Tab-separated table of N, CA and C and ligand atoms in Angstrom:
chain	number	residue	atom	x	y	z
A	81	MET	N	-11.381	11.140	7.671
A	81	MET	CA	-10.415	10.094	7.350
A	81	MET	C	-9.227	10.202	8.293
A	82	THR	N	-9.152	9.273	9.192
A	82	THR	CA	-8.136	9.338	10.229
A	82	THR	C	-6.864	8.569	9.831
A	83	ASP	N	-5.802	8.729	10.595
A	83	ASP	CA	-4.603	7.899	10.418
A	83	ASP	C	-4.648	6.774	11.443
A	84	MET	N	-3.950	5.684	11.141
A	84	MET	CA	-3.885	4.549	12.077
A	84	MET	C	-2.424	4.170	12.313
A	85	LEU	N	-2.199	3.531	13.455
A	85	LEU	CA	-0.838	3.153	13.833
A	85	LEU	C	-0.730	1.623	13.899
A	86	VAL	N	0.391	1.105	13.401
A	86	VAL	CA	0.638	-0.347	13.452
A	86	VAL	C	1.944	-0.600	14.200
A	87	LYS	N	1.905	-1.546	15.135
A	87	LYS	CA	3.121	-1.930	15.854
A	87	LYS	C	3.888	-2.944	15.010
A	88	LEU	N	4.921	-2.488	14.362
A	88	LEU	CA	5.680	-3.396	13.487
A	88	LEU	C	6.425	-4.448	14.301
A	89	TYR	N	6.826	-4.064	15.522
A	89	TYR	CA	7.589	-5.011	16.340
A	89	TYR	C	6.737	-6.207	16.769
A	90	ASP	N	5.419	-6.079	16.654
A	90	ASP	CA	4.530	-7.194	16.991
A	90	ASP	C	4.215	-8.072	15.774
A	91	LEU	N	4.641	-7.625	14.587
A	91	LEU	CA	4.336	-8.404	13.375
A	91	LEU	C	5.313	-9.561	13.244
A	92	GLU	N	4.780	-10.747	13.001
A	92	GLU	CA	5.630	-11.923	12.808
A	92	GLU	C	6.379	-11.813	11.483
A	93	ASN	N	7.629	-12.245	11.464
A	93	ASN	CA	8.397	-12.230	10.210
A	93	ASN	C	7.985	-13.414	9.335
A	94	ASP	N	6.760	-13.392	8.911
A	94	ASP	CA	6.184	-14.530	8.192
A	94	ASP	C	5.759	-14.085	6.789
A	95	TRP	N	6.489	-14.570	5.790
A	95	TRP	CA	6.212	-14.185	4.397
A	95	TRP	C	5.403	-15.265	3.672
A	96	SER	N	4.729	-16.141	4.429
A	96	SER	CA	4.006	-17.256	3.787
A	96	SER	C	2.857	-16.760	2.892
A	97	PHE	N	2.434	-15.512	3.119
A	97	PHE	CA	1.379	-14.948	2.259
A	97	PHE	C	1.810	-14.956	0.791
A	98	SER	N	3.118	-14.845	0.572
A	98	SER	CA	3.634	-14.800	-0.796
A	98	SER	C	3.387	-16.153	-1.489
A	99	ALA	N	3.714	-17.256	-0.774
A	99	ALA	CA	3.481	-18.602	-1.327
A	99	ALA	C	1.976	-18.851	-1.507
A	100	GLU	N	1.180	-18.349	-0.564
A	100	GLU	CA	-0.286	-18.519	-0.660
A	100	GLU	C	-0.820	-17.822	-1.911
A	101	GLN	N	-0.302	-16.641	-2.171
A	101	GLN	CA	-0.733	-15.912	-3.366
A	101	GLN	C	-0.261	-16.633	-4.635
A	102	GLU	N	0.960	-17.189	-4.595
A	102	GLU	CA	1.483	-17.930	-5.763
A	102	GLU	C	0.564	-19.097	-6.113
A	103	LYS	N	-0.012	-19.729	-5.075
A	103	LYS	CA	-0.935	-20.852	-5.318
A	103	LYS	C	-2.137	-20.402	-6.131
A	104	LEU	N	-2.471	-19.105	-6.019
A	104	LEU	CA	-3.611	-18.554	-6.777
A	104	LEU	C	-3.146	-17.945	-8.105
A	105	GLY	N	-1.859	-18.142	-8.402
A	105	GLY	CA	-1.312	-17.592	-9.650
A	105	GLY	C	-0.966	-16.115	-9.538
A	106	ILE	N	-0.839	-15.639	-8.290
A	106	ILE	CA	-0.567	-14.206	-8.070
A	106	ILE	C	0.843	-14.036	-7.497
A	107	THR	N	1.644	-13.218	-8.163
A	107	THR	CA	3.000	-12.942	-7.687
A	107	THR	C	3.029	-11.592	-6.986
A	108	ILE	N	3.593	-11.607	-5.767
A	108	ILE	CA	3.782	-10.347	-5.025
A	108	ILE	C	5.269	-10.051	-5.080
A	109	ARG	N	5.631	-8.921	-5.630
A	109	ARG	CA	7.053	-8.587	-5.715
A	109	ARG	C	7.274	-7.089	-5.807
A	110	LYS	N	8.554	-6.706	-5.654
A	110	LYS	CA	8.905	-5.302	-5.878
A	110	LYS	C	9.079	-5.074	-7.371
A	111	PRO	N	8.602	-3.967	-7.874
A	111	PRO	CA	8.836	-3.661	-9.279
A	111	PRO	C	10.272	-3.182	-9.497
A	112	ILE	N	10.684	-3.107	-10.746
A	112	ILE	CA	12.010	-2.558	-11.072
A	112	ILE	C	11.829	-1.294	-11.914
A	113	GLY	N	12.914	-0.546	-12.045
A	113	GLY	CA	12.881	0.771	-12.699
A	113	GLY	C	12.104	0.851	-14.006
A	114	PRO	N	12.366	-0.063	-14.977
A	114	PRO	CA	11.689	0.072	-16.277
A	114	PRO	C	10.169	-0.088	-16.207
A	115	GLU	N	9.666	-0.548	-15.080
A	115	GLU	CA	8.215	-0.731	-14.957
A	115	GLU	C	7.514	0.513	-14.410
A	116	LYS	N	8.316	1.501	-14.012
A	116	LYS	CA	7.750	2.669	-13.318
A	116	LYS	C	6.620	3.350	-14.103
A	117	HIS	N	6.875	3.684	-15.370
A	117	HIS	CA	5.859	4.451	-16.109
A	117	HIS	C	4.558	3.668	-16.249
A	118	LEU	N	4.692	2.345	-16.444
A	118	LEU	CA	3.486	1.503	-16.587
A	118	LEU	C	2.676	1.487	-15.297
A	119	ILE	N	3.391	1.354	-14.185
A	119	ILE	CA	2.697	1.218	-12.894
A	119	ILE	C	2.057	2.544	-12.467
A	120	VAL	N	2.803	3.633	-12.619
A	120	VAL	CA	2.263	4.942	-12.236
A	120	VAL	C	1.029	5.260	-13.096
A	121	ASP	N	1.123	4.959	-14.377
A	121	ASP	CA	0.002	5.226	-15.290
A	121	ASP	C	-1.203	4.337	-14.938
A	122	TRP	N	-0.920	3.080	-14.604
A	122	TRP	CA	-1.980	2.127	-14.230
A	122	TRP	C	-2.711	2.593	-12.965
A	123	VAL	N	-1.951	3.055	-11.969
A	123	VAL	CA	-2.562	3.541	-10.717
A	123	VAL	C	-3.501	4.700	-11.026
A	124	LYS	N	-3.054	5.593	-11.890
A	124	LYS	CA	-3.865	6.769	-12.238
A	124	LYS	C	-5.155	6.354	-12.952
A	125	ARG	N	-5.038	5.400	-13.881
A	125	ARG	CA	-6.217	4.971	-14.656
A	125	ARG	C	-7.197	4.156	-13.817
A	126	LYS	N	-6.662	3.228	-13.011
A	126	LYS	CA	-7.541	2.305	-12.274
A	126	LYS	C	-8.200	2.954	-11.068
A	127	PHE	N	-7.493	3.861	-10.403
A	127	PHE	CA	-8.027	4.411	-9.156
A	127	PHE	C	-8.409	5.888	-9.289
A	128	LEU	N	-8.176	6.448	-10.483
A	128	LEU	CA	-8.619	7.807	-10.824
A	128	LEU	C	-8.158	8.855	-9.818
A	129	LEU	N	-6.960	8.666	-9.317
A	129	LEU	CA	-6.442	9.617	-8.335
A	129	LEU	C	-5.039	10.078	-8.723
A	130	ASP	N	-4.918	11.331	-9.101
A	130	ASP	CA	-3.601	11.893	-9.436
A	130	ASP	C	-2.660	11.779	-8.246
A	131	ALA	N	-3.215	12.017	-7.051
A	131	ALA	CA	-2.374	12.005	-5.849
A	131	ALA	C	-1.756	10.623	-5.626
A	132	TRP	N	-2.514	9.575	-5.889
A	132	TRP	CA	-1.981	8.211	-5.720
A	132	TRP	C	-0.873	7.944	-6.751
A	133	ALA	N	-1.073	8.420	-7.964
A	133	ALA	CA	-0.042	8.251	-8.996
A	133	ALA	C	1.222	8.998	-8.570
A	134	SER	N	1.037	10.177	-8.017
A	134	SER	CA	2.154	10.990	-7.561
A	134	SER	C	2.922	10.274	-6.442
A	135	GLU	N	2.173	9.698	-5.522
A	135	GLU	CA	2.814	8.996	-4.400
A	135	GLU	C	3.540	7.738	-4.890
A	136	THR	N	2.962	7.055	-5.868
A	136	THR	CA	3.623	5.861	-6.418
A	136	THR	C	4.938	6.263	-7.081
A	137	ASN	N	4.899	7.394	-7.760
A	137	ASN	CA	6.122	7.955	-8.360
A	137	ASN	C	7.187	8.169	-7.290
A	138	MET	N	6.760	8.706	-6.151
A	138	MET	CA	7.692	8.944	-5.040
A	138	MET	C	8.297	7.635	-4.539
A	139	ALA	N	7.476	6.595	-4.476
A	139	ALA	CA	7.964	5.289	-3.987
A	139	ALA	C	9.065	4.749	-4.909
A	140	PHE	N	8.960	5.070	-6.199
A	140	PHE	CA	9.991	4.657	-7.157
A	140	PHE	C	11.261	5.496	-7.020
A	141	SER	N	11.149	6.664	-6.398
A	141	SER	CA	12.339	7.520	-6.221
A	141	SER	C	13.198	7.017	-5.066
A	142	ASN	N	12.593	6.218	-4.184
A	142	ASN	CA	13.343	5.712	-3.030
A	142	ASN	C	14.260	4.577	-3.463
A	143	ARG	N	15.352	4.405	-2.728
A	143	ARG	CA	16.294	3.308	-2.972
A	143	ARG	C	16.467	2.516	-1.706
A	144	PRO	N	16.109	1.246	-1.624
A	144	PRO	CA	15.395	0.504	-2.661
A	144	PRO	C	13.963	1.042	-2.817
A	145	ILE	N	13.343	0.682	-3.932
A	145	ILE	CA	11.968	1.101	-4.227
A	145	ILE	C	11.038	0.654	-3.090
A	146	THR	N	10.149	1.543	-2.662
A	146	THR	CA	9.267	1.235	-1.531
A	146	THR	C	7.834	0.957	-2.013
A	147	CYS	N	7.752	0.010	-2.922
A	147	CYS	CA	6.462	-0.340	-3.526
A	147	CYS	C	6.444	-1.839	-3.793
A	148	PHE	N	5.288	-2.461	-3.648
A	148	PHE	CA	5.104	-3.856	-4.064
A	148	PHE	C	3.919	-3.897	-5.025
A	149	VAL	N	3.979	-4.841	-5.955
A	149	VAL	CA	2.850	-5.004	-6.871
A	149	VAL	C	2.386	-6.453	-6.837
A	150	ALA	N	1.141	-6.655	-7.250
A	150	ALA	CA	0.583	-8.007	-7.400
A	150	ALA	C	0.300	-8.216	-8.879
A	151	ILE	N	0.788	-9.340	-9.408
A	151	ILE	CA	0.672	-9.618	-10.842
A	151	ILE	C	0.012	-10.973	-11.051
A	152	LYS	N	-0.980	-10.998	-11.944
A	152	LYS	CA	-1.644	-12.263	-12.292
A	152	LYS	C	-1.764	-12.336	-13.805
A	153	ASN	N	-1.391	-13.444	-14.380
A	153	ASN	CA	-1.423	-13.597	-15.842
A	153	ASN	C	-0.745	-12.421	-16.548
A	154	LYS	N	0.402	-12.038	-16.035
A	154	LYS	CA	1.216	-10.946	-16.616
A	154	LYS	C	0.516	-9.590	-16.569
A	155	LYS	N	-0.522	-9.477	-15.731
A	155	LYS	CA	-1.230	-8.192	-15.601
A	155	LYS	C	-1.179	-7.717	-14.162
A	156	LEU	N	-1.058	-6.407	-14.012
A	156	LEU	CA	-1.102	-5.822	-12.663
A	156	LEU	C	-2.508	-5.949	-12.105
A	157	ILE	N	-2.595	-6.417	-10.852
A	157	ILE	CA	-3.930	-6.451	-10.223
A	157	ILE	C	-3.962	-5.648	-8.914
A	158	GLY	N	-2.771	-5.275	-8.414
A	158	GLY	CA	-2.756	-4.496	-7.170
A	158	GLY	C	-1.398	-3.869	-6.913
A	159	PHE	N	-1.383	-2.927	-5.997
A	159	PHE	CA	-0.134	-2.239	-5.650
A	159	PHE	C	-0.226	-1.745	-4.212
A	160	ALA	N	0.923	-1.499	-3.628
A	160	ALA	CA	0.980	-0.867	-2.304
A	160	ALA	C	2.323	-0.171	-2.166
A	161	CYS	N	2.318	0.993	-1.519
A	161	CYS	CA	3.539	1.784	-1.349
A	161	CYS	C	3.721	2.155	0.115
A	162	TYR	N	4.952	2.496	0.465
A	162	TYR	CA	5.199	3.137	1.767
A	162	TYR	C	6.313	4.164	1.583
A	163	ASP	N	6.529	5.000	2.583
A	163	ASP	CA	7.487	6.124	2.461
A	163	ASP	C	7.214	6.908	1.176
A	164	ALA	N	5.947	7.025	0.829
A	164	ALA	CA	5.558	7.687	-0.417
A	164	ALA	C	4.804	8.983	-0.138
A	165	THR	N	3.938	8.949	0.865
A	165	THR	CA	3.210	10.154	1.283
A	165	THR	C	4.135	10.990	2.163
A	166	ALA	N	4.746	10.301	3.120
A	166	ALA	CA	5.715	10.897	4.049
A	166	ALA	C	6.485	9.736	4.663
A	167	LEU	N	7.609	10.011	5.283
A	167	LEU	CA	8.397	8.939	5.877
A	167	LEU	C	7.592	8.234	6.970
A	168	GLY	N	7.629	6.909	6.941
A	168	GLY	CA	6.945	6.121	7.965
A	168	GLY	C	5.492	5.844	7.663
A	169	PHE	N	4.999	6.372	6.547
A	169	PHE	CA	3.590	6.182	6.178
A	169	PHE	C	3.440	5.018	5.197
A	170	PHE	N	2.426	4.176	5.443
A	170	PHE	CA	2.022	3.159	4.470
A	170	PHE	C	0.928	3.748	3.579
A	171	GLY	N	0.946	3.380	2.304
A	171	GLY	CA	-0.085	3.800	1.369
A	171	GLY	C	0.509	4.668	0.267
A	172	PRO	N	-0.199	4.816	-0.818
A	172	PRO	CA	-1.528	4.284	-1.109
A	172	PRO	C	-1.479	2.786	-1.463
A	173	THR	N	-2.657	2.174	-1.491
A	173	THR	CA	-2.758	0.768	-1.894
A	173	THR	C	-4.094	0.518	-2.561
A	174	GLY	N	-4.137	-0.478	-3.406
A	174	GLY	CA	-5.399	-0.828	-4.045
A	174	GLY	C	-5.279	-2.139	-4.805
A	175	VAL	N	-6.410	-2.846	-4.887
A	175	VAL	CA	-6.517	-4.075	-5.682
A	175	VAL	C	-7.700	-3.851	-6.619
A	176	VAL	N	-7.579	-4.255	-7.870
A	176	VAL	CA	-8.696	-4.032	-8.803
A	176	VAL	C	-9.925	-4.807	-8.317
A	177	LYS	N	-11.085	-4.230	-8.576
A	177	LYS	CA	-12.339	-4.764	-8.006
A	177	LYS	C	-12.520	-6.263	-8.265
A	178	ALA	N	-12.268	-6.673	-9.496
A	178	ALA	CA	-12.530	-8.065	-9.888
A	178	ALA	C	-11.647	-9.069	-9.143
A	179	GLN	N	-10.566	-8.600	-8.548
A	179	GLN	CA	-9.615	-9.518	-7.898
A	179	GLN	C	-9.623	-9.398	-6.375
A	180	ARG	N	-10.578	-8.667	-5.822
A	180	ARG	CA	-10.598	-8.480	-4.364
A	180	ARG	C	-11.113	-9.737	-3.651
A	181	GLY	N	-10.795	-9.822	-2.359
A	181	GLY	CA	-11.315	-10.921	-1.545
A	181	GLY	C	-10.499	-12.200	-1.648
A	182	LYS	N	-9.275	-12.104	-2.203
A	182	LYS	CA	-8.423	-13.299	-2.345
A	182	LYS	C	-7.162	-13.189	-1.488
A	183	GLY	N	-7.148	-12.240	-0.588
A	183	GLY	CA	-5.975	-12.080	0.284
A	183	GLY	C	-4.875	-11.218	-0.299
A	184	THR	N	-5.086	-10.674	-1.493
A	184	THR	CA	-4.012	-9.920	-2.160
A	184	THR	C	-3.759	-8.575	-1.474
A	185	GLY	N	-4.827	-7.897	-1.072
A	185	GLY	CA	-4.659	-6.611	-0.379
A	185	GLY	C	-3.888	-6.792	0.911
A	186	LYS	N	-4.217	-7.849	1.648
A	186	LYS	CA	-3.509	-8.114	2.902
A	186	LYS	C	-2.052	-8.500	2.622
A	187	ALA	N	-1.822	-9.292	1.574
A	187	ALA	CA	-0.451	-9.700	1.221
A	187	ALA	C	0.402	-8.476	0.870
A	188	LEU	N	-0.158	-7.556	0.107
A	188	LEU	CA	0.583	-6.334	-0.266
A	188	LEU	C	0.872	-5.487	0.974
A	189	LEU	N	-0.115	-5.413	1.863
A	189	LEU	CA	0.052	-4.659	3.113
A	189	LEU	C	1.182	-5.275	3.949
A	190	LEU	N	1.147	-6.596	4.116
A	190	LEU	CA	2.172	-7.276	4.926
A	190	LEU	C	3.560	-7.142	4.289
A	191	ALA	N	3.629	-7.239	2.974
A	191	ALA	CA	4.931	-7.104	2.293
A	191	ALA	C	5.546	-5.741	2.614
A	192	CYS	N	4.745	-4.700	2.524
A	192	CYS	CA	5.248	-3.343	2.820
A	192	CYS	C	5.634	-3.218	4.294
A	193	LEU	N	4.759	-3.681	5.177
A	193	LEU	CA	5.013	-3.500	6.614
A	193	LEU	C	6.237	-4.299	7.067
A	194	LEU	N	6.408	-5.514	6.546
A	194	LEU	CA	7.580	-6.311	6.930
A	194	LEU	C	8.851	-5.697	6.346
A	195	ASP	N	8.739	-5.137	5.160
A	195	ASP	CA	9.880	-4.430	4.555
A	195	ASP	C	10.271	-3.234	5.440
A	196	MET	N	9.267	-2.528	5.938
A	196	MET	CA	9.523	-1.386	6.843
A	196	MET	C	10.181	-1.870	8.131
A	197	LYS	N	9.655	-2.975	8.654
A	197	LYS	CA	10.196	-3.515	9.897
A	197	LYS	C	11.667	-3.886	9.718
A	198	LEU	N	11.981	-4.562	8.608
A	198	LEU	CA	13.372	-4.975	8.352
A	198	LEU	C	14.277	-3.762	8.168
A	199	LYS	N	13.686	-2.674	7.720
A	199	LYS	CA	14.460	-1.449	7.518
A	199	LYS	C	14.771	-0.758	8.847
A	200	GLY	N	14.013	-1.137	9.886
A	200	GLY	CA	14.290	-0.566	11.204
A	200	GLY	C	13.187	0.272	11.804
A	201	TYR	N	12.079	0.384	11.094
A	201	TYR	CA	10.957	1.133	11.682
A	201	TYR	C	10.323	0.331	12.821
A	202	GLY	N	9.887	1.013	13.868
A	202	GLY	CA	9.189	0.373	14.981
A	202	GLY	C	7.686	0.400	14.791
A	203	TYR	N	7.214	1.475	14.161
A	203	TYR	CA	5.776	1.655	13.917
A	203	TYR	C	5.568	2.076	12.454
A	204	ALA	N	4.386	1.807	11.935
A	204	ALA	CA	3.997	2.343	10.626
A	204	ALA	C	2.697	3.110	10.814
A	205	ILE	N	2.557	4.156	10.047
A	205	ILE	CA	1.320	4.944	10.071
A	205	ILE	C	0.558	4.652	8.779
A	206	ILE	N	-0.708	4.275	8.926
A	206	ILE	CA	-1.548	4.101	7.746
A	206	ILE	C	-2.219	5.452	7.548
A	207	GLY	N	-1.857	6.127	6.489
A	207	GLY	CA	-2.344	7.491	6.297
A	207	GLY	C	-3.731	7.551	5.675
A	208	TRP	N	-4.546	8.455	6.198
A	208	TRP	CA	-5.861	8.770	5.619
A	208	TRP	C	-6.629	7.479	5.276
A	209	VAL	N	-6.927	6.738	6.317
A	209	VAL	CA	-7.511	5.410	6.151
A	209	VAL	C	-8.907	5.453	5.542
A	210	GLY	N	-9.128	4.571	4.589
A	210	GLY	CA	-10.476	4.343	4.064
A	210	GLY	C	-11.098	3.237	4.919
A	211	PRO	N	-10.846	1.968	4.540
A	211	PRO	CA	-11.471	0.845	5.250
A	211	PRO	C	-10.734	0.499	6.549
A	212	ALA	N	-11.049	1.217	7.627
A	212	ALA	CA	-10.341	1.028	8.913
A	212	ALA	C	-10.411	-0.419	9.392
A	213	GLU	N	-11.565	-1.045	9.175
A	213	GLU	CA	-11.761	-2.431	9.643
A	213	GLU	C	-10.752	-3.383	9.001
A	214	PHE	N	-10.475	-3.149	7.722
A	214	PHE	CA	-9.504	-3.977	6.997
A	214	PHE	C	-8.145	-3.920	7.696
A	215	PHE	N	-7.682	-2.708	8.032
A	215	PHE	CA	-6.365	-2.543	8.655
A	215	PHE	C	-6.361	-3.043	10.103
A	216	GLN	N	-7.491	-2.849	10.775
A	216	GLN	CA	-7.642	-3.322	12.158
A	216	GLN	C	-7.497	-4.848	12.206
A	217	ASN	N	-8.268	-5.516	11.337
A	217	ASN	CA	-8.269	-6.984	11.343
A	217	ASN	C	-6.981	-7.576	10.784
A	218	ALA	N	-6.442	-6.943	9.754
A	218	ALA	CA	-5.265	-7.527	9.083
A	218	ALA	C	-4.004	-7.411	9.931
A	219	VAL	N	-3.789	-6.249	10.570
A	219	VAL	CA	-2.508	-6.026	11.273
A	219	VAL	C	-2.665	-5.317	12.616
A	220	GLY	N	-3.869	-5.332	13.170
A	220	GLY	CA	-4.089	-4.739	14.490
A	220	GLY	C	-3.880	-3.230	14.544
A	221	ALA	N	-4.138	-2.547	13.435
A	221	ALA	CA	-3.962	-1.087	13.414
A	221	ALA	C	-4.969	-0.406	14.347
A	222	VAL	N	-4.514	0.646	15.024
A	222	VAL	CA	-5.410	1.409	15.903
A	222	VAL	C	-5.455	2.872	15.456
A	223	GLU	N	-6.607	3.458	15.669
A	223	GLU	CA	-6.805	4.843	15.249
A	223	GLU	C	-5.899	5.807	16.027
A	224	ILE	N	-5.325	6.792	15.362
A	224	ILE	CA	-4.534	7.819	16.036
A	224	ILE	C	-5.465	9.004	16.332
A	225	PRO	N	-5.648	9.350	17.613
A	225	PRO	CA	-6.573	10.443	17.948
A	225	PRO	C	-6.154	11.768	17.284
A	226	ASP	N	-7.158	12.553	16.929
A	226	ASP	CA	-6.928	13.901	16.360
A	226	ASP	C	-5.983	13.897	15.160
A	227	SER	N	-6.068	12.878	14.315
A	227	SER	CA	-5.146	12.810	13.166
A	227	SER	C	-5.817	13.222	11.859
A	228	THR	N	-6.997	13.831	11.961
A	228	THR	CA	-7.687	14.351	10.775
A	228	THR	C	-7.657	15.872	10.793
A	229	PRO	N	-7.187	16.575	9.807
A	229	PRO	CA	-6.652	16.091	8.533
A	229	PRO	C	-5.176	15.719	8.595
A	230	GLY	N	-4.556	15.799	9.753
A	230	GLY	CA	-3.160	15.376	9.882
A	230	GLY	C	-2.244	16.096	8.909
A	231	ILE	N	-1.354	15.321	8.266
A	231	ILE	CA	-0.382	15.981	7.375
A	231	ILE	C	-1.031	16.524	6.109
A	232	TRP	N	-2.315	16.169	5.868
A	232	TRP	CA	-2.989	16.672	4.660
A	232	TRP	C	-3.555	18.082	4.855
A	233	LYS	N	-3.414	18.632	6.029
A	233	LYS	CA	-3.952	19.971	6.287
A	233	LYS	C	-3.363	20.969	5.274
A	234	GLY	N	-4.239	21.573	4.504
A	234	GLY	CA	-3.806	22.592	3.546
A	234	GLY	C	-3.077	22.064	2.329
A	235	TRP	N	-3.184	20.765	2.063
A	235	TRP	CA	-2.433	20.212	0.926
A	235	TRP	C	-2.986	20.720	-0.409
A	236	LEU	N	-2.105	20.836	-1.378
A	236	LEU	CA	-2.506	21.298	-2.700
A	236	LEU	C	-2.996	20.112	-3.517
A	237	HIS	N	-4.166	20.233	-4.110
A	237	HIS	CA	-4.645	19.179	-4.997
A	237	HIS	C	-5.448	19.819	-6.111
A	238	ARG	N	-5.942	18.991	-7.012
A	238	ARG	CA	-6.522	19.482	-8.267
A	238	ARG	C	-7.633	20.523	-8.075
A	239	ASN	N	-8.410	20.410	-6.998
A	239	ASN	CA	-9.537	21.332	-6.810
A	239	ASN	C	-9.132	22.675	-6.199
A	240	ILE	N	-7.820	22.805	-5.904
A	240	ILE	CA	-7.396	24.064	-5.266
A	240	ILE	C	-7.002	25.070	-6.330
B	290	COA	C1	-8.790	-2.396	0.788
B	290	COA	C2	-8.385	-3.347	-0.349
B	290	COA	C3	-6.941	-3.053	-0.767
B	290	COA	C4	-8.496	-4.798	0.162
B	290	COA	O1	-8.047	-5.662	-0.872
B	290	COA	P1	-8.497	-7.193	-0.950
B	290	COA	O2	-7.541	-7.893	-1.848
B	290	COA	O3	-9.932	-7.301	-1.296
B	290	COA	O4	-8.331	-7.625	0.576
B	290	COA	P2	-8.061	-9.097	1.126
B	290	COA	O5	-8.733	-10.079	0.236
B	290	COA	O6	-6.602	-9.266	1.367
B	290	COA	O7	-8.790	-9.037	2.531
B	290	COA	C5	-8.168	-9.440	3.724
B	290	COA	C6	-9.213	-9.432	4.818
B	290	COA	O8	-9.763	-8.115	4.972
B	290	COA	C7	-11.169	-8.105	4.753
B	290	COA	N1	-11.501	-6.900	3.976
B	290	COA	C8	-11.199	-6.651	2.696
B	290	COA	N2	-11.655	-5.424	2.347
B	290	COA	C9	-12.260	-4.913	3.441
B	290	COA	C10	-12.921	-3.690	3.694
B	290	COA	N3	-13.076	-2.747	2.750
B	290	COA	N4	-13.431	-3.493	4.939
B	290	COA	C11	-13.302	-4.451	5.914
B	290	COA	N5	-12.672	-5.645	5.717
B	290	COA	C12	-12.159	-5.859	4.493
B	290	COA	C13	-11.430	-9.358	3.940
B	290	COA	O9	-12.747	-9.826	4.148
B	290	COA	C14	-10.408	-10.324	4.511
B	290	COA	O10	-10.879	-10.831	5.736
B	290	COA	P3	-10.528	-12.354	6.176
B	290	COA	O11	-9.027	-12.399	6.329
B	290	COA	O12	-11.268	-12.493	7.456
B	290	COA	O13	-11.021	-13.211	5.070
B	290	COA	C15	-9.345	-3.212	-1.569
B	290	COA	O14	-10.676	-3.369	-1.120
B	290	COA	C16	-9.223	-1.907	-2.339
B	290	COA	O15	-8.407	-1.793	-3.261
B	290	COA	N6	-10.046	-0.880	-1.977
B	290	COA	C17	-10.039	0.400	-2.694
B	290	COA	C18	-8.802	1.188	-2.392
B	290	COA	C19	-8.657	1.493	-0.904
B	290	COA	O16	-9.626	1.737	-0.179
B	290	COA	N7	-7.395	1.494	-0.444
B	290	COA	C20	-7.052	1.773	0.949
B	290	COA	C21	-6.885	3.250	1.140
B	290	COA	S1	-6.417	3.622	2.809
């Protein structure tokens, strides 16, 4: 699982994905403090990863919060974080299976990356990439050579 690099300075400041998602009844927004426990718990239940829940918790510790969520019919359907694994890193992210393929994953990715760009970052690192093709096609991400295991080398997790 490699890391990938995104040129934020090449990303257009175009938030039209938000209106496109609204047309499908999906709201992309930043969560607020009182929603933290619900979102962290939801990430843990839906994606079965303690580490992702931990990273989402970290995103809520940042000011402003470095997380976006996707909501449909008052229910969470997706999330994305940055500055959660390490500074300058995008992730974790996920959309529930039943709601995939509607542009929501890309919208959450763009919301985070544009937020990073506005904050002053020049590049974003997609950490420990799963679907490389998704990131390649969505935002022109390129693989970082020799980035496995990268910052995860020797990390503590449940099996240790
Ligand atoms: C990756 C993920 C967030 C994508 O969410 P999604 O809402 O289905 O994605 P979108 O509908 O926005 O897809 C945008 C584009 O990427 C493509 N795409 C989506 N998932 C893809 C994948 N796994 N591999 C390659 N391309 C993918 C879509 O076909 C679409 O292409 P198009 O613009 O040509 O139509 C979702 O599949 C997911 O939650 N996966 C499990 C968690 C995960 O792997 N997270 C990333 C960890 S690094």
